[in-house]
PDB file of C-alpha atoms in Angstrom:
ATOM      1  CA  GLN A   1     -21.427 -46.508 -52.074  1.00  0.00           C
ATOM      2  CA  SER A   2     -18.593 -46.023 -54.584  1.00  0.00           C
ATOM      3  CA  VAL A   3     -15.094 -46.093 -53.200  1.00  0.00           C
ATOM      4  CA  LEU A   4     -11.810 -45.220 -54.770  1.00  0.00           C
ATOM      5  CA  THR A   5      -9.582 -48.282 -55.580  1.00  0.00           C
ATOM      6  CA  GLN A   6      -6.171 -48.429 -53.961  1.00  0.00           C
ATOM      7  CA  PRO A   7      -3.744 -51.405 -53.663  1.00  0.00           C
ATOM      8  CA  PRO A   8      -3.915 -52.872 -50.087  1.00  0.00           C
ATOM      9  CA  SER A   9      -0.202 -52.640 -49.593  1.00  0.00           C
ATOM     10  CA  ALA A  10       3.131 -51.376 -50.803  1.00  0.00           C
ATOM     11  CA  SER A  11       6.640 -51.663 -49.487  1.00  0.00           C
ATOM     12  CA  GLY A  12      10.208 -50.623 -50.023  1.00  0.00           C
ATOM     13  CA  THR A  13      13.529 -50.423 -48.309  1.00  0.00           C
ATOM     14  CA  PRO A  14      14.912 -47.085 -46.846  1.00  0.00           C
ATOM     15  CA  GLY A  15      15.813 -44.664 -49.574  1.00  0.00           C
ATOM     16  CA  GLN A  16      13.576 -46.449 -52.158  1.00  0.00           C
ATOM     17  CA  ARG A  17      10.747 -44.769 -54.048  1.00  0.00           C
ATOM     18  CA  VAL A  18       7.240 -46.070 -53.467  1.00  0.00           C
ATOM     19  CA  THR A  19       4.099 -45.212 -55.583  1.00  0.00           C
ATOM     20  CA  ILE A  20       0.534 -45.787 -54.540  1.00  0.00           C
ATOM     21  CA  SER A  21      -2.284 -45.585 -57.057  1.00  0.00           C
ATOM     22  CA  CYS A  22      -5.863 -44.351 -56.704  1.00  0.00           C
ATOM     23  CA  SER A  23      -8.407 -45.188 -59.357  1.00  0.00           C
ATOM     24  CA  GLY A  24     -11.876 -43.489 -59.584  1.00  0.00           C
ATOM     25  CA  SER A  25     -14.413 -42.361 -62.251  1.00  0.00           C
ATOM     26  CA  SER A  26     -15.481 -39.641 -64.473  1.00  0.00           C
ATOM     27  CA  SER A  27     -17.721 -38.184 -61.676  1.00  0.00           C
ATOM     28  CA  ASP A  28     -14.968 -37.878 -59.097  1.00  0.00           C
ATOM     29  CA  ILE A  29     -11.256 -37.990 -59.991  1.00  0.00           C
ATOM     30  CA  GLY A  30     -12.154 -37.230 -63.636  1.00  0.00           C
ATOM     31  CA  ILE A  31     -13.385 -33.778 -62.800  1.00  0.00           C
ATOM     32  CA  ASN A  32     -12.078 -32.949 -59.289  1.00  0.00           C
ATOM     33  CA  THR A  33      -8.796 -32.635 -57.521  1.00  0.00           C
ATOM     34  CA  VAL A  34      -7.315 -35.465 -55.434  1.00  0.00           C
ATOM     35  CA  ASN A  35      -6.196 -35.290 -51.932  1.00  0.00           C
ATOM     36  CA  TRP A  36      -3.941 -37.670 -50.019  1.00  0.00           C
ATOM     37  CA  TYR A  37      -3.705 -38.418 -46.319  1.00  0.00           C
ATOM     38  CA  GLN A  38      -1.346 -40.158 -44.032  1.00  0.00           C
ATOM     39  CA  HIS A  39      -2.870 -42.213 -41.247  1.00  0.00           C
ATOM     40  CA  LEU A  40      -1.400 -43.802 -38.278  1.00  0.00           C
ATOM     41  CA  PRO A  41      -3.716 -46.100 -36.153  1.00  0.00           C
ATOM     42  CA  GLY A  42      -5.219 -44.114 -33.215  1.00  0.00           C
ATOM     43  CA  THR A  43      -4.393 -40.782 -34.571  1.00  0.00           C
ATOM     44  CA  ALA A  44      -6.031 -38.138 -36.737  1.00  0.00           C
ATOM     45  CA  PRO A  45      -5.483 -38.514 -40.496  1.00  0.00           C
ATOM     46  CA  LYS A  46      -3.005 -35.981 -41.706  1.00  0.00           C
ATOM     47  CA  LEU A  47      -3.440 -34.120 -45.006  1.00  0.00           C
ATOM     48  CA  LEU A  48      -0.327 -34.824 -47.117  1.00  0.00           C
ATOM     49  CA  ILE A  49      -1.261 -33.663 -50.578  1.00  0.00           C
ATOM     50  CA  TYR A  50      -4.058 -31.411 -51.732  1.00  0.00           C
ATOM     51  CA  GLY A  51      -5.218 -30.215 -55.164  1.00  0.00           C
ATOM     52  CA  ASN A  52      -3.476 -33.172 -56.831  1.00  0.00           C
ATOM     53  CA  ASN A  53       0.064 -32.125 -56.204  1.00  0.00           C
ATOM     54  CA  ASN A  54       0.271 -29.465 -53.523  1.00  0.00           C
ATOM     55  CA  ARG A  55       1.925 -30.075 -50.098  1.00  0.00           C
ATOM     56  CA  PRO A  56       0.707 -28.202 -47.060  1.00  0.00           C
ATOM     57  CA  SER A  57       3.294 -26.468 -44.991  1.00  0.00           C
ATOM     58  CA  GLY A  58       5.455 -28.814 -43.126  1.00  0.00           C
ATOM     59  CA  VAL A  59       5.021 -31.798 -45.401  1.00  0.00           C
ATOM     60  CA  PRO A  60       8.446 -32.997 -46.717  1.00  0.00           C
ATOM     61  CA  ASP A  61       8.989 -32.650 -50.397  1.00  0.00           C
ATOM     62  CA  ARG A  62       9.616 -36.420 -50.525  1.00  0.00           C
ATOM     63  CA  PHE A  63       5.945 -36.695 -50.902  1.00  0.00           C
ATOM     64  CA  SER A  64       4.467 -35.811 -54.305  1.00  0.00           C
ATOM     65  CA  GLY A  65       1.143 -36.313 -56.042  1.00  0.00           C
ATOM     66  CA  SER A  66      -0.095 -36.530 -59.599  1.00  0.00           C
ATOM     67  CA  LYS A  67      -3.203 -37.115 -61.500  1.00  0.00           C
ATOM     68  CA  SER A  68      -4.123 -38.304 -65.062  1.00  0.00           C
ATOM     69  CA  GLY A  69      -7.685 -38.921 -66.260  1.00  0.00           C
ATOM     70  CA  THR A  70      -9.550 -40.885 -63.620  1.00  0.00           C
ATOM     71  CA  SER A  71      -6.490 -42.010 -61.634  1.00  0.00           C
ATOM     72  CA  ALA A  72      -4.048 -40.379 -59.293  1.00  0.00           C
ATOM     73  CA  SER A  73      -0.822 -41.410 -57.713  1.00  0.00           C
ATOM     74  CA  LEU A  74       1.114 -40.628 -54.498  1.00  0.00           C
ATOM     75  CA  ALA A  75       4.888 -41.038 -54.630  1.00  0.00           C
ATOM     76  CA  ILE A  76       7.203 -41.263 -51.651  1.00  0.00           C
ATOM     77  CA  SER A  77      10.806 -40.811 -52.537  1.00  0.00           C
ATOM     78  CA  GLY A  78      13.724 -41.538 -50.199  1.00  0.00           C
ATOM     79  CA  LEU A  79      11.523 -43.770 -48.130  1.00  0.00           C
ATOM     80  CA  GLN A  80      12.065 -43.420 -44.393  1.00  0.00           C
ATOM     81  CA  SER A  81      11.001 -45.741 -41.447  1.00  0.00           C
ATOM     82  CA  GLU A  82       8.674 -42.946 -40.255  1.00  0.00           C
ATOM     83  CA  ASP A  83       6.759 -43.204 -43.463  1.00  0.00           C
ATOM     84  CA  GLU A  84       5.320 -46.577 -42.401  1.00  0.00           C
ATOM     85  CA  ALA A  85       1.579 -45.812 -42.268  1.00  0.00           C
ATOM     86  CA  ASP A  86      -1.650 -46.108 -44.137  1.00  0.00           C
ATOM     87  CA  TYR A  87      -2.261 -43.687 -46.990  1.00  0.00           C
ATOM     88  CA  PHE A  88      -5.639 -42.911 -48.537  1.00  0.00           C
ATOM     89  CA  CYS A  89      -6.921 -40.794 -51.329  1.00  0.00           C
ATOM     90  CA  ALA A  90      -9.919 -38.527 -51.240  1.00  0.00           C
ATOM     91  CA  VAL A  91     -11.862 -36.700 -53.859  1.00  0.00           C
ATOM     92  CA  TRP A  92     -15.152 -34.787 -54.026  1.00  0.00           C
ATOM     93  CA  ASP A  93     -17.919 -36.631 -55.903  1.00  0.00           C
ATOM     94  CA  ASP A  94     -20.173 -34.174 -57.801  1.00  0.00           C
ATOM     95  CA  ARG A  95     -22.898 -36.674 -58.290  1.00  0.00           C
ATOM     96  CA  LEU A  96     -23.182 -37.696 -54.605  1.00  0.00           C
ATOM     97  CA  SER A  97     -22.125 -34.293 -53.110  1.00  0.00           C
ATOM     98  CA  LEU A  98     -19.801 -35.810 -50.663  1.00  0.00           C
ATOM     99  CA  TYR A  99     -16.097 -36.910 -50.361  1.00  0.00           C
ATOM    100  CA  LEU A 100     -15.127 -40.464 -51.524  1.00  0.00           C
ATOM    101  CA  PHE A 101     -12.243 -42.146 -50.008  1.00  0.00           C
ATOM    102  CA  GLY A 102      -9.916 -44.892 -51.019  1.00  0.00           C
ATOM    103  CA  ILE A 103      -9.655 -47.993 -48.764  1.00  0.00           C
ATOM    104  CA  GLY A 104      -6.111 -47.167 -47.962  1.00  0.00           C
ATOM    105  CA  THR A 105      -2.722 -48.546 -48.729  1.00  0.00           C
ATOM    106  CA  LYS A 106      -0.454 -49.777 -45.944  1.00  0.00           C
ATOM    107  CA  VAL A 107       3.148 -48.893 -46.636  1.00  0.00           C
ATOM    108  CA  THR A 108       5.758 -51.035 -44.978  1.00  0.00           C
ATOM    109  CA  VAL A 109       9.310 -50.082 -44.737  1.00  0.00           C
ATOM    110  CA  LEU A 110      11.480 -53.222 -44.967  1.00  0.00           C
TER     111      LEU A 110
ATOM    112  CA  GLN B   1      -4.410 -23.819 -34.006  1.00  0.00           C
ATOM    113  CA  ILE B   2      -7.504 -25.675 -35.186  1.00  0.00           C
ATOM    114  CA  THR B   3      -8.519 -28.735 -33.247  1.00  0.00           C
ATOM    115  CA  LEU B   4     -11.559 -31.048 -33.226  1.00  0.00           C
ATOM    116  CA  LYS B   5     -12.464 -33.648 -30.703  1.00  0.00           C
ATOM    117  CA  GLU B   6     -15.175 -36.335 -31.024  1.00  0.00           C
ATOM    118  CA  SER B   7     -17.101 -37.603 -28.002  1.00  0.00           C
ATOM    119  CA  GLY B   8     -19.989 -39.924 -27.464  1.00  0.00           C
ATOM    120  CA  PRO B   9     -20.741 -43.475 -26.239  1.00  0.00           C
ATOM    121  CA  THR B  10     -18.426 -46.376 -26.992  1.00  0.00           C
ATOM    122  CA  LEU B  11     -21.219 -49.008 -26.885  1.00  0.00           C
ATOM    123  CA  VAL B  12     -24.593 -48.774 -28.197  1.00  0.00           C
ATOM    124  CA  LYS B  13     -27.312 -51.395 -28.646  1.00  0.00           C
ATOM    125  CA  PRO B  14     -28.835 -52.309 -31.905  1.00  0.00           C
ATOM    126  CA  THR B  15     -31.977 -50.040 -32.851  1.00  0.00           C
ATOM    127  CA  GLN B  16     -30.749 -47.401 -30.469  1.00  0.00           C
ATOM    128  CA  THR B  17     -29.884 -43.765 -31.573  1.00  0.00           C
ATOM    129  CA  LEU B  18     -26.304 -42.730 -31.554  1.00  0.00           C
ATOM    130  CA  THR B  19     -25.394 -39.066 -30.626  1.00  0.00           C
ATOM    131  CA  LEU B  20     -21.839 -37.872 -31.308  1.00  0.00           C
ATOM    132  CA  THR B  21     -20.435 -34.460 -30.480  1.00  0.00           C
ATOM    133  CA  CYS B  22     -17.562 -32.716 -32.166  1.00  0.00           C
ATOM    134  CA  SER B  23     -16.080 -29.957 -30.008  1.00  0.00           C
ATOM    135  CA  VAL B  24     -14.038 -27.560 -31.990  1.00  0.00           C
ATOM    136  CA  SER B  25     -11.518 -24.907 -31.166  1.00  0.00           C
ATOM    137  CA  GLY B  26      -9.385 -22.441 -33.118  1.00  0.00           C
ATOM    138  CA  PHE B  27     -12.097 -21.328 -35.458  1.00  0.00           C
ATOM    139  CA  SER B  28     -15.759 -20.271 -35.400  1.00  0.00           C
ATOM    140  CA  LEU B  29     -18.505 -22.306 -36.907  1.00  0.00           C
ATOM    141  CA  SER B  30     -20.192 -19.209 -38.073  1.00  0.00           C
ATOM    142  CA  THR B  31     -17.210 -17.963 -40.167  1.00  0.00           C
ATOM    143  CA  SER B  32     -18.048 -17.712 -43.748  1.00  0.00           C
ATOM    144  CA  GLY B  33     -16.864 -20.773 -45.660  1.00  0.00           C
ATOM    145  CA  VAL B  34     -16.328 -23.029 -42.666  1.00  0.00           C
ATOM    146  CA  GLY B  35     -17.634 -26.572 -42.896  1.00  0.00           C
ATOM    147  CA  VAL B  36     -17.431 -29.480 -40.513  1.00  0.00           C
ATOM    148  CA  GLY B  37     -17.875 -33.101 -41.664  1.00  0.00           C
ATOM    149  CA  TRP B  38     -18.444 -36.465 -40.042  1.00  0.00           C
ATOM    150  CA  ILE B  39     -16.761 -39.470 -41.575  1.00  0.00           C
ATOM    151  CA  ARG B  40     -16.548 -43.042 -40.288  1.00  0.00           C
ATOM    152  CA  GLN B  41     -14.443 -46.176 -40.922  1.00  0.00           C
ATOM    153  CA  ALA B  42     -15.706 -49.664 -40.243  1.00  0.00           C
ATOM    154  CA  PRO B  43     -13.121 -52.313 -39.642  1.00  0.00           C
ATOM    155  CA  ARG B  44     -11.269 -53.204 -42.904  1.00  0.00           C
ATOM    156  CA  LYS B  45     -13.470 -50.837 -44.903  1.00  0.00           C
ATOM    157  CA  ALA B  46     -12.811 -47.546 -46.603  1.00  0.00           C
ATOM    158  CA  LEU B  47     -13.685 -44.327 -44.969  1.00  0.00           C
ATOM    159  CA  GLU B  48     -17.311 -43.156 -45.617  1.00  0.00           C
ATOM    160  CA  SER B  49     -18.634 -39.609 -45.584  1.00  0.00           C
ATOM    161  CA  LEU B  50     -21.656 -39.261 -43.362  1.00  0.00           C
ATOM    162  CA  ALA B  51     -22.667 -35.596 -43.206  1.00  0.00           C
ATOM    163  CA  LEU B  52     -21.392 -32.072 -43.649  1.00  0.00           C
ATOM    164  CA  ILE B  53     -22.657 -28.816 -42.241  1.00  0.00           C
ATOM    165  CA  TYR B  54     -21.617 -25.381 -43.355  1.00  0.00           C
ATOM    166  CA  TRP B  55     -21.292 -22.078 -41.700  1.00  0.00           C
ATOM    167  CA  ASP B  56     -24.637 -20.991 -43.119  1.00  0.00           C
ATOM    168  CA  ASP B  57     -26.403 -23.997 -41.818  1.00  0.00           C
ATOM    169  CA  ASP B  58     -26.456 -25.796 -45.231  1.00  0.00           C
ATOM    170  CA  LYS B  59     -26.280 -29.481 -44.769  1.00  0.00           C
ATOM    171  CA  LEU B  60     -25.249 -32.464 -46.893  1.00  0.00           C
ATOM    172  CA  TYR B  61     -25.952 -36.120 -46.194  1.00  0.00           C
ATOM    173  CA  ASN B  62     -24.678 -39.395 -47.555  1.00  0.00           C
ATOM    174  CA  PRO B  63     -27.659 -40.365 -49.792  1.00  0.00           C
ATOM    175  CA  SER B  64     -27.470 -44.035 -48.570  1.00  0.00           C
ATOM    176  CA  LEU B  65     -27.713 -43.021 -44.962  1.00  0.00           C
ATOM    177  CA  LYS B  66     -29.748 -39.779 -45.192  1.00  0.00           C
ATOM    178  CA  SER B  67     -32.853 -41.276 -43.649  1.00  0.00           C
ATOM    179  CA  ARG B  68     -30.935 -42.072 -40.508  1.00  0.00           C
ATOM    180  CA  LEU B  69     -28.763 -39.006 -40.000  1.00  0.00           C
ATOM    181  CA  SER B  70     -29.158 -35.630 -38.683  1.00  0.00           C
ATOM    182  CA  ILE B  71     -26.443 -32.939 -38.250  1.00  0.00           C
ATOM    183  CA  ARG B  72     -26.726 -29.605 -36.391  1.00  0.00           C
ATOM    184  CA  LYS B  73     -24.376 -27.141 -34.858  1.00  0.00           C
ATOM    185  CA  ASP B  74     -24.310 -24.913 -31.871  1.00  0.00           C
ATOM    186  CA  ASN B  75     -22.140 -21.893 -32.663  1.00  0.00           C
ATOM    187  CA  SER B  76     -22.132 -20.661 -29.059  1.00  0.00           C
ATOM    188  CA  LYS B  77     -20.868 -24.075 -27.717  1.00  0.00           C
ATOM    189  CA  ASN B  78     -18.527 -24.550 -30.654  1.00  0.00           C
ATOM    190  CA  GLN B  79     -20.107 -27.927 -31.258  1.00  0.00           C
ATOM    191  CA  VAL B  80     -21.334 -30.027 -34.116  1.00  0.00           C
ATOM    192  CA  VAL B  81     -23.734 -32.898 -33.263  1.00  0.00           C
ATOM    193  CA  LEU B  82     -24.416 -35.900 -35.353  1.00  0.00           C
ATOM    194  CA  THR B  83     -27.224 -38.248 -34.658  1.00  0.00           C
ATOM    195  CA  MET B  84     -27.758 -41.690 -36.354  1.00  0.00           C
ATOM    196  CA  THR B  85     -30.919 -43.600 -35.663  1.00  0.00           C
ATOM    197  CA  ASN B  86     -31.498 -47.376 -35.658  1.00  0.00           C
ATOM    198  CA  MET B  87     -28.011 -48.404 -35.115  1.00  0.00           C
ATOM    199  CA  ASP B  88     -26.883 -51.805 -36.406  1.00  0.00           C
ATOM    200  CA  PRO B  89     -23.764 -53.892 -35.798  1.00  0.00           C
ATOM    201  CA  VAL B  90     -22.579 -52.927 -39.315  1.00  0.00           C
ATOM    202  CA  ASP B  91     -22.349 -49.300 -37.968  1.00  0.00           C
ATOM    203  CA  THR B  92     -19.507 -50.315 -35.681  1.00  0.00           C
ATOM    204  CA  GLY B  93     -16.352 -48.338 -36.466  1.00  0.00           C
ATOM    205  CA  THR B  94     -14.297 -45.196 -35.773  1.00  0.00           C
ATOM    206  CA  TYR B  95     -16.186 -41.944 -36.254  1.00  0.00           C
ATOM    207  CA  TYR B  96     -14.276 -38.782 -37.112  1.00  0.00           C
ATOM    208  CA  CYS B  97     -15.137 -35.102 -37.430  1.00  0.00           C
ATOM    209  CA  ALA B  98     -13.027 -32.871 -39.696  1.00  0.00           C
ATOM    210  CA  HIS B  99     -12.798 -29.217 -40.589  1.00  0.00           C
ATOM    211  CA  SER B 100     -13.066 -27.722 -44.058  1.00  0.00           C
ATOM    212  CA  MET B 101     -12.726 -24.118 -45.321  1.00  0.00           C
ATOM    213  CA  GLY B 102     -14.017 -22.715 -48.526  1.00  0.00           C
ATOM    214  CA  GLY B 103     -14.438 -26.088 -50.274  1.00  0.00           C
ATOM    215  CA  SER B 104     -10.817 -27.162 -49.317  1.00  0.00           C
ATOM    216  CA  PRO B 105     -10.325 -30.842 -48.258  1.00  0.00           C
ATOM    217  CA  PHE B 106     -10.933 -31.973 -44.667  1.00  0.00           C
ATOM    218  CA  ASP B 107      -8.108 -30.578 -42.608  1.00  0.00           C
ATOM    219  CA  PRO B 108      -7.510 -31.047 -39.806  1.00  0.00           C
ATOM    220  CA  TRP B 109      -9.340 -34.186 -38.438  1.00  0.00           C
ATOM    221  CA  GLY B 110     -10.196 -35.201 -34.963  1.00  0.00           C
ATOM    222  CA  GLN B 111      -8.577 -38.456 -33.603  1.00  0.00           C
ATOM    223  CA  GLY B 112     -11.853 -40.271 -33.823  1.00  0.00           C
ATOM    224  CA  THR B 113     -14.095 -41.941 -31.474  1.00  0.00           C
ATOM    225  CA  LEU B 114     -14.773 -45.799 -31.500  1.00  0.00           C
ATOM    226  CA  VAL B 115     -18.404 -46.855 -31.551  1.00  0.00           C
ATOM    227  CA  ILE B 116     -19.376 -50.529 -31.030  1.00  0.00           C
ATOM    228  CA  VAL B 117     -22.870 -51.624 -31.819  1.00  0.00           C
ATOM    229  CA  SER B 118     -23.666 -54.810 -29.845  1.00  0.00           C
ATOM    230  CA  SER B 119     -26.357 -56.194 -27.624  1.00  0.00           C
TER     231      SER B 119
END
């Protein structure tokens, strides 16, 4: 099964900006919107960004998303210790009629 | 408040059939547009969609696992049940159920339930 490509890890010091990439194809990211989740071990994944760049109510505006072609990015500005978590992207695949997920990027706050 | 909670056996033997239940609250499984999906994550692997059932009983399955999967819902019990046959150690992982509305992304998710396949 196809998966979306993400870097395994990213890090930054408090206050810095961290960017996570998500690479797909013409049948998923190329034609559908991208969603991002924050996941802490043992807890339910939390929707962070939907529709490429929209934040659900309650999500700080430090989190932002963007998409270009078959790739997308999640940016965390003003990094905080509580942002230390796994982040994964998700997109609907029209060809397979299911959601595809990235393997996740572990963000470490140094 | 919408909540979902997965339940089922933690340990299953190879070749056995796994049955998982997703108990939901805060919404009705018969409301137009509602969907509930099952997703799993094997250790050190990406999340993988398994199946999705909609309010009108329409069902979608991961093509690579379709022969082994079955999803159904019981509106009166507010439950969505997933069965997976012929379990193998590679099926070990955390299994999640999640809510979707009108084609929106899965939100929220349950906390997941760990399934270990071992003899």
